[in-house]
PDB file of C-alpha atoms in Angstrom:
ATOM      1  CA  UNK A   1     -73.877 -86.322  15.906  1.00  0.00           C
ATOM      2  CA  UNK A   2     -75.236 -89.800  16.652  1.00  0.00           C
ATOM      3  CA  UNK A   3     -74.587 -89.329  20.378  1.00  0.00           C
ATOM      4  CA  UNK A   4     -76.328 -85.949  20.480  1.00  0.00           C
ATOM      5  CA  UNK A   5     -79.259 -87.289  18.474  1.00  0.00           C
ATOM      6  CA  UNK A   6     -79.667 -90.208  20.899  1.00  0.00           C
ATOM      7  CA  UNK A   7     -79.467 -87.765  23.809  1.00  0.00           C
ATOM      8  CA  UNK A   8     -82.159 -85.570  22.248  1.00  0.00           C
ATOM      9  CA  UNK A   9     -84.391 -88.581  21.558  1.00  0.00           C
ATOM     10  CA  UNK A  10     -84.082 -89.724  25.194  1.00  0.00           C
ATOM     11  CA  UNK A  11     -84.736 -86.273  26.659  1.00  0.00           C
ATOM     12  CA  UNK A  12     -81.188 -85.633  27.892  1.00  0.00           C
ATOM     13  CA  UNK A  13     -80.752 -82.724  25.500  1.00  0.00           C
ATOM     14  CA  UNK A  14     -83.098 -80.122  24.056  1.00  0.00           C
ATOM     15  CA  UNK A  15     -83.600 -80.648  20.333  1.00  0.00           C
ATOM     16  CA  UNK A  16     -83.627 -76.856  19.843  1.00  0.00           C
ATOM     17  CA  UNK A  17     -80.121 -76.598  21.290  1.00  0.00           C
ATOM     18  CA  UNK A  18     -78.912 -79.375  19.005  1.00  0.00           C
ATOM     19  CA  UNK A  19     -80.458 -77.780  15.915  1.00  0.00           C
ATOM     20  CA  UNK A  20     -79.221 -74.280  16.714  1.00  0.00           C
ATOM     21  CA  UNK A  21     -75.720 -74.831  18.115  1.00  0.00           C
ATOM     22  CA  UNK A  22     -74.235 -78.115  16.879  1.00  0.00           C
ATOM     23  CA  UNK A  23     -70.635 -77.645  15.761  1.00  0.00           C
ATOM     24  CA  UNK A  24     -70.543 -73.871  16.351  1.00  0.00           C
ATOM     25  CA  UNK A  25     -67.780 -72.073  18.235  1.00  0.00           C
ATOM     26  CA  UNK A  26     -68.368 -72.121  22.019  1.00  0.00           C
ATOM     27  CA  UNK A  27     -71.212 -74.633  21.652  1.00  0.00           C
ATOM     28  CA  UNK A  28     -71.706 -77.350  24.275  1.00  0.00           C
ATOM     29  CA  UNK A  29     -72.123 -79.635  21.244  1.00  0.00           C
ATOM     30  CA  UNK A  30     -68.881 -79.559  19.229  1.00  0.00           C
ATOM     31  CA  UNK A  31     -68.563 -81.846  16.192  1.00  0.00           C
ATOM     32  CA  UNK A  32     -66.080 -83.971  18.135  1.00  0.00           C
ATOM     33  CA  UNK A  33     -67.478 -84.608  21.614  1.00  0.00           C
ATOM     34  CA  UNK A  34     -65.824 -83.134  24.665  1.00  0.00           C
ATOM     35  CA  UNK A  35     -66.199 -84.414  28.207  1.00  0.00           C
ATOM     36  CA  UNK A  36     -69.079 -82.561  29.841  1.00  0.00           C
ATOM     37  CA  UNK A  37     -70.385 -83.789  33.210  1.00  0.00           C
ATOM     38  CA  UNK A  38     -73.441 -81.499  32.998  1.00  0.00           C
ATOM     39  CA  UNK A  39     -74.523 -83.300  29.818  1.00  0.00           C
ATOM     40  CA  UNK A  40     -73.481 -86.737  31.083  1.00  0.00           C
ATOM     41  CA  UNK A  41     -70.646 -87.053  28.546  1.00  0.00           C
ATOM     42  CA  UNK A  42     -67.923 -88.842  30.484  1.00  0.00           C
ATOM     43  CA  UNK A  43     -65.046 -88.585  28.015  1.00  0.00           C
ATOM     44  CA  UNK A  44     -63.882 -86.678  24.982  1.00  0.00           C
ATOM     45  CA  UNK A  45     -63.829 -88.292  21.569  1.00  0.00           C
ATOM     46  CA  UNK A  46     -61.947 -87.932  18.329  1.00  0.00           C
ATOM     47  CA  UNK A  47     -58.676 -89.679  19.132  1.00  0.00           C
ATOM     48  CA  UNK A  48     -58.456 -92.930  17.192  1.00  0.00           C
ATOM     49  CA  UNK A  49     -57.651 -95.915  19.362  1.00  0.00           C
ATOM     50  CA  UNK A  50     -58.393 -94.359  22.733  1.00  0.00           C
ATOM     51  CA  UNK A  51     -61.975 -95.624  23.058  1.00  0.00           C
ATOM     52  CA  UNK A  52     -61.182 -99.254  23.796  1.00  0.00           C
ATOM     53  CA  UNK A  53     -58.293 -98.303  26.091  1.00  0.00           C
ATOM     54  CA  UNK A  54     -60.615 -96.094  28.117  1.00  0.00           C
ATOM     55  CA  UNK A  55     -63.413 -98.660  28.013  1.00  0.00           C
ATOM     56  CA  UNK A  56     -61.121-101.424  29.275  1.00  0.00           C
ATOM     57  CA  UNK A  57     -60.054 -99.172  32.137  1.00  0.00           C
ATOM     58  CA  UNK A  58     -63.678 -98.420  33.030  1.00  0.00           C
ATOM     59  CA  UNK A  59     -64.558-102.118  32.916  1.00  0.00           C
ATOM     60  CA  UNK A  60     -61.579-102.981  35.134  1.00  0.00           C
ATOM     61  CA  UNK A  61     -62.620-100.311  37.641  1.00  0.00           C
ATOM     62  CA  UNK A  62     -66.111-101.817  37.781  1.00  0.00           C
ATOM     63  CA  UNK A  63     -64.639-105.272  38.419  1.00  0.00           C
ATOM     64  CA  UNK A  64     -62.324-104.091  41.163  1.00  0.00           C
ATOM     65  CA  UNK A  65     -64.943-101.993  42.968  1.00  0.00           C
ATOM     66  CA  UNK A  66     -67.903-104.314  42.356  1.00  0.00           C
ATOM     67  CA  UNK A  67     -69.809-101.740  40.313  1.00  0.00           C
ATOM     68  CA  UNK A  68     -72.677-103.202  38.314  1.00  0.00           C
ATOM     69  CA  UNK A  69     -72.346-101.186  35.096  1.00  0.00           C
ATOM     70  CA  UNK A  70     -71.378-102.708  31.743  1.00  0.00           C
ATOM     71  CA  UNK A  71     -69.050-100.837  29.374  1.00  0.00           C
ATOM     72  CA  UNK A  72     -69.745-100.600  25.621  1.00  0.00           C
ATOM     73  CA  UNK A  73     -67.227 -99.347  23.060  1.00  0.00           C
ATOM     74  CA  UNK A  74     -67.916 -98.757  19.353  1.00  0.00           C
ATOM     75  CA  UNK A  75     -65.055 -98.618  16.843  1.00  0.00           C
ATOM     76  CA  UNK A  76     -64.807 -98.606  13.065  1.00  0.00           C
ATOM     77  CA  UNK A  77     -62.746-101.109  11.128  1.00  0.00           C
ATOM     78  CA  UNK A  78     -60.319 -98.304  10.222  1.00  0.00           C
ATOM     79  CA  UNK A  79     -59.767 -97.536  13.883  1.00  0.00           C
ATOM     80  CA  UNK A  80     -58.626-101.058  14.652  1.00  0.00           C
ATOM     81  CA  UNK A  81     -55.472-100.324  12.651  1.00  0.00           C
ATOM     82  CA  UNK A  82     -54.272 -98.597  15.828  1.00  0.00           C
ATOM     83  CA  UNK A  83     -51.817-100.556  17.978  1.00  0.00           C
ATOM     84  CA  UNK A  84     -53.419 -99.294  21.183  1.00  0.00           C
ATOM     85  CA  UNK A  85     -56.615-101.120  20.219  1.00  0.00           C
ATOM     86  CA  UNK A  86     -54.771-104.446  20.097  1.00  0.00           C
ATOM     87  CA  UNK A  87     -53.012-103.731  23.388  1.00  0.00           C
ATOM     88  CA  UNK A  88     -56.458-103.194  24.896  1.00  0.00           C
ATOM     89  CA  UNK A  89     -57.758-106.380  23.284  1.00  0.00           C
ATOM     90  CA  UNK A  90     -54.949-108.362  24.932  1.00  0.00           C
ATOM     91  CA  UNK A  91     -55.370-106.553  28.260  1.00  0.00           C
ATOM     92  CA  UNK A  92     -59.149-107.107  28.350  1.00  0.00           C
ATOM     93  CA  UNK A  93     -58.789-110.806  27.699  1.00  0.00           C
ATOM     94  CA  UNK A  94     -56.010-111.183  30.263  1.00  0.00           C
ATOM     95  CA  UNK A  95     -58.175-109.463  32.908  1.00  0.00           C
ATOM     96  CA  UNK A  96     -61.308-111.444  31.878  1.00  0.00           C
ATOM     97  CA  UNK A  97     -63.388-108.316  31.438  1.00  0.00           C
ATOM     98  CA  UNK A  98     -66.731-109.978  30.761  1.00  0.00           C
ATOM     99  CA  UNK A  99     -68.370-106.633  31.592  1.00  0.00           C
ATOM    100  CA  UNK A 100     -66.956-105.138  28.377  1.00  0.00           C
ATOM    101  CA  UNK A 101     -68.550-105.268  24.931  1.00  0.00           C
ATOM    102  CA  UNK A 102     -66.735-104.073  21.812  1.00  0.00           C
ATOM    103  CA  UNK A 103     -68.860-103.320  18.747  1.00  0.00           C
ATOM    104  CA  UNK A 104     -66.931-103.109  15.477  1.00  0.00           C
ATOM    105  CA  UNK A 105     -68.590-101.365  12.536  1.00  0.00           C
ATOM    106  CA  UNK A 106     -67.096-103.489   9.742  1.00  0.00           C
ATOM    107  CA  UNK A 107     -67.954-101.819   6.437  1.00  0.00           C
ATOM    108  CA  UNK A 108     -64.639-102.299   4.637  1.00  0.00           C
ATOM    109  CA  UNK A 109     -63.948 -98.569   4.363  1.00  0.00           C
ATOM    110  CA  UNK A 110     -62.051 -95.971   6.317  1.00  0.00           C
ATOM    111  CA  UNK A 111     -61.342 -92.263   5.905  1.00  0.00           C
ATOM    112  CA  UNK A 112     -58.973 -92.619   2.963  1.00  0.00           C
ATOM    113  CA  UNK A 113     -59.906 -95.828   1.189  1.00  0.00           C
ATOM    114  CA  UNK A 114     -60.777 -99.487   1.558  1.00  0.00           C
ATOM    115  CA  UNK A 115     -59.530-101.429   4.557  1.00  0.00           C
ATOM    116  CA  UNK A 116     -58.496-104.198   2.151  1.00  0.00           C
ATOM    117  CA  UNK A 117     -55.943-101.908   0.506  1.00  0.00           C
ATOM    118  CA  UNK A 118     -54.830-100.115   3.696  1.00  0.00           C
ATOM    119  CA  UNK A 119     -54.925-102.786   6.435  1.00  0.00           C
ATOM    120  CA  UNK A 120     -56.846-105.927   5.528  1.00  0.00           C
ATOM    121  CA  UNK A 121     -59.013-107.279   8.359  1.00  0.00           C
ATOM    122  CA  UNK A 122     -60.155-110.536   6.755  1.00  0.00           C
ATOM    123  CA  UNK A 123     -60.898-113.243   9.342  1.00  0.00           C
ATOM    124  CA  UNK A 124     -61.251-110.588  12.047  1.00  0.00           C
ATOM    125  CA  UNK A 125     -63.458-112.885  14.124  1.00  0.00           C
ATOM    126  CA  UNK A 126     -60.783-115.582  14.150  1.00  0.00           C
ATOM    127  CA  UNK A 127     -58.161-113.041  15.178  1.00  0.00           C
ATOM    128  CA  UNK A 128     -60.261-111.848  18.121  1.00  0.00           C
ATOM    129  CA  UNK A 129     -61.024-115.402  19.196  1.00  0.00           C
ATOM    130  CA  UNK A 130     -57.291-116.137  19.137  1.00  0.00           C
ATOM    131  CA  UNK A 131     -56.892-113.269  21.621  1.00  0.00           C
ATOM    132  CA  UNK A 132     -59.479-114.857  23.940  1.00  0.00           C
ATOM    133  CA  UNK A 133     -62.609-112.893  23.064  1.00  0.00           C
ATOM    134  CA  UNK A 134     -66.172-114.179  22.694  1.00  0.00           C
ATOM    135  CA  UNK A 135     -67.138-113.162  19.145  1.00  0.00           C
ATOM    136  CA  UNK A 136     -70.501-112.754  17.446  1.00  0.00           C
ATOM    137  CA  UNK A 137     -70.843-111.698  13.804  1.00  0.00           C
ATOM    138  CA  UNK A 138     -74.083-110.026  12.756  1.00  0.00           C
ATOM    139  CA  UNK A 139     -75.806-107.983  10.084  1.00  0.00           C
ATOM    140  CA  UNK A 140     -75.239-104.520  11.543  1.00  0.00           C
ATOM    141  CA  UNK A 141     -78.426-103.222   9.897  1.00  0.00           C
ATOM    142  CA  UNK A 142     -80.660-105.840  11.544  1.00  0.00           C
ATOM    143  CA  UNK A 143     -82.038-104.566  14.865  1.00  0.00           C
ATOM    144  CA  UNK A 144     -83.106-108.049  15.996  1.00  0.00           C
ATOM    145  CA  UNK A 145     -79.581-109.383  15.482  1.00  0.00           C
ATOM    146  CA  UNK A 146     -78.078-106.363  17.240  1.00  0.00           C
ATOM    147  CA  UNK A 147     -80.276-106.781  20.321  1.00  0.00           C
ATOM    148  CA  UNK A 148     -79.722-110.532  20.424  1.00  0.00           C
ATOM    149  CA  UNK A 149     -75.943-110.071  20.281  1.00  0.00           C
ATOM    150  CA  UNK A 150     -76.005-107.428  23.033  1.00  0.00           C
ATOM    151  CA  UNK A 151     -78.020-109.731  25.302  1.00  0.00           C
ATOM    152  CA  UNK A 152     -75.875-112.838  24.761  1.00  0.00           C
ATOM    153  CA  UNK A 153     -73.912-113.912  27.836  1.00  0.00           C
ATOM    154  CA  UNK A 154     -70.237-114.810  27.554  1.00  0.00           C
ATOM    155  CA  UNK A 155     -68.235-117.394  29.445  1.00  0.00           C
ATOM    156  CA  UNK A 156     -66.170-114.963  31.505  1.00  0.00           C
ATOM    157  CA  UNK A 157     -64.491-113.245  28.550  1.00  0.00           C
ATOM    158  CA  UNK A 158     -64.950-109.850  26.893  1.00  0.00           C
ATOM    159  CA  UNK A 159     -67.419-109.809  23.995  1.00  0.00           C
ATOM    160  CA  UNK A 160     -66.839-108.519  20.474  1.00  0.00           C
ATOM    161  CA  UNK A 161     -69.771-107.927  18.141  1.00  0.00           C
ATOM    162  CA  UNK A 162     -68.643-107.648  14.535  1.00  0.00           C
ATOM    163  CA  UNK A 163     -71.402-105.710  12.802  1.00  0.00           C
ATOM    164  CA  UNK A 164     -71.154-106.130   9.024  1.00  0.00           C
ATOM    165  CA  UNK A 165     -72.499-102.910   7.533  1.00  0.00           C
ATOM    166  CA  UNK A 166     -72.644-100.914   4.313  1.00  0.00           C
ATOM    167  CA  UNK A 167     -71.324 -97.361   4.560  1.00  0.00           C
ATOM    168  CA  UNK A 168     -74.098 -94.954   3.565  1.00  0.00           C
ATOM    169  CA  UNK A 169     -76.673 -97.752   3.359  1.00  0.00           C
ATOM    170  CA  UNK A 170     -79.953 -96.730   1.778  1.00  0.00           C
ATOM    171  CA  UNK A 171     -78.654 -93.611   0.042  1.00  0.00           C
ATOM    172  CA  UNK A 172     -77.665 -94.490  -3.502  1.00  0.00           C
ATOM    173  CA  UNK A 173     -74.916 -91.919  -4.016  1.00  0.00           C
ATOM    174  CA  UNK A 174     -73.340 -92.598  -0.603  1.00  0.00           C
ATOM    175  CA  UNK A 175     -73.280 -96.392  -0.466  1.00  0.00           C
ATOM    176  CA  UNK A 176     -69.771 -97.862  -0.323  1.00  0.00           C
ATOM    177  CA  UNK A 177     -68.125 -94.486  -0.970  1.00  0.00           C
ATOM    178  CA  UNK A 178     -65.369 -93.713   1.549  1.00  0.00           C
ATOM    179  CA  UNK A 179     -65.335 -90.037   0.555  1.00  0.00           C
ATOM    180  CA  UNK A 180     -68.524 -89.553   2.596  1.00  0.00           C
ATOM    181  CA  UNK A 181     -66.431 -90.060   5.726  1.00  0.00           C
ATOM    182  CA  UNK A 182     -65.782 -86.292   5.678  1.00  0.00           C
ATOM    183  CA  UNK A 183     -68.096 -84.808   3.044  1.00  0.00           C
ATOM    184  CA  UNK A 184     -71.141 -82.770   3.978  1.00  0.00           C
ATOM    185  CA  UNK A 185     -74.448 -82.857   2.126  1.00  0.00           C
ATOM    186  CA  UNK A 186     -75.516 -79.859   0.106  1.00  0.00           C
ATOM    187  CA  UNK A 187     -79.213 -78.990   0.053  1.00  0.00           C
ATOM    188  CA  UNK A 188     -80.159 -80.951  -3.093  1.00  0.00           C
ATOM    189  CA  UNK A 189     -78.257 -84.013  -1.874  1.00  0.00           C
ATOM    190  CA  UNK A 190     -79.989 -83.784   1.494  1.00  0.00           C
ATOM    191  CA  UNK A 191     -83.414 -83.746  -0.146  1.00  0.00           C
ATOM    192  CA  UNK A 192     -82.498 -86.736  -2.322  1.00  0.00           C
ATOM    193  CA  UNK A 193     -81.139 -88.643   0.672  1.00  0.00           C
ATOM    194  CA  UNK A 194     -84.250 -87.925   2.738  1.00  0.00           C
ATOM    195  CA  UNK A 195     -86.473 -89.146  -0.090  1.00  0.00           C
ATOM    196  CA  UNK A 196     -84.465 -92.355  -0.509  1.00  0.00           C
ATOM    197  CA  UNK A 197     -84.779 -93.265   3.167  1.00  0.00           C
ATOM    198  CA  UNK A 198     -88.450 -92.274   3.378  1.00  0.00           C
ATOM    199  CA  UNK A 199     -88.210 -89.038   5.377  1.00  0.00           C
ATOM    200  CA  UNK A 200     -90.339 -86.931   2.992  1.00  0.00           C
TER     201      UNK A 200
END
């Protein structure tokens, strides 16, 4: 949904199509993204752990063919439980992929509980540094810090931005509640949420 919203805001997608077809059968806008060259969506989503693997491959391709693009990958702190993520972390460091930025949404929750009880990621920054990454830790709700971290140059290593966030921030009944990973708002909840974030 965030991708489609960004596409609509930037004019890549008609807002009417998003509003009318998102998540419906045979829509170009399924709930889990599918590769679609016509829309500029280069890869499918929904498979935990594949994002950084694919991103590392894209960054390596750019290095080897002297392409100028920079690759950005966003993962949640639940997703980094996946072994393929850590293989990609080692690979990216080994290949000195300084054209790769990993953004980790670190809110302490994943689909079925707290990361502390499932797979504790305390000292995540130290772990990434030990694997040879340039690490920046920020307030993931602060746009100035986000932009500053994205612009910061590294010393020939891949960059990890650990964005400390609060799941459901700004909506009282959602904050720090992992059950909202899958739950959908009913009408009354939507109106309350909109009021709490100033959209009414």
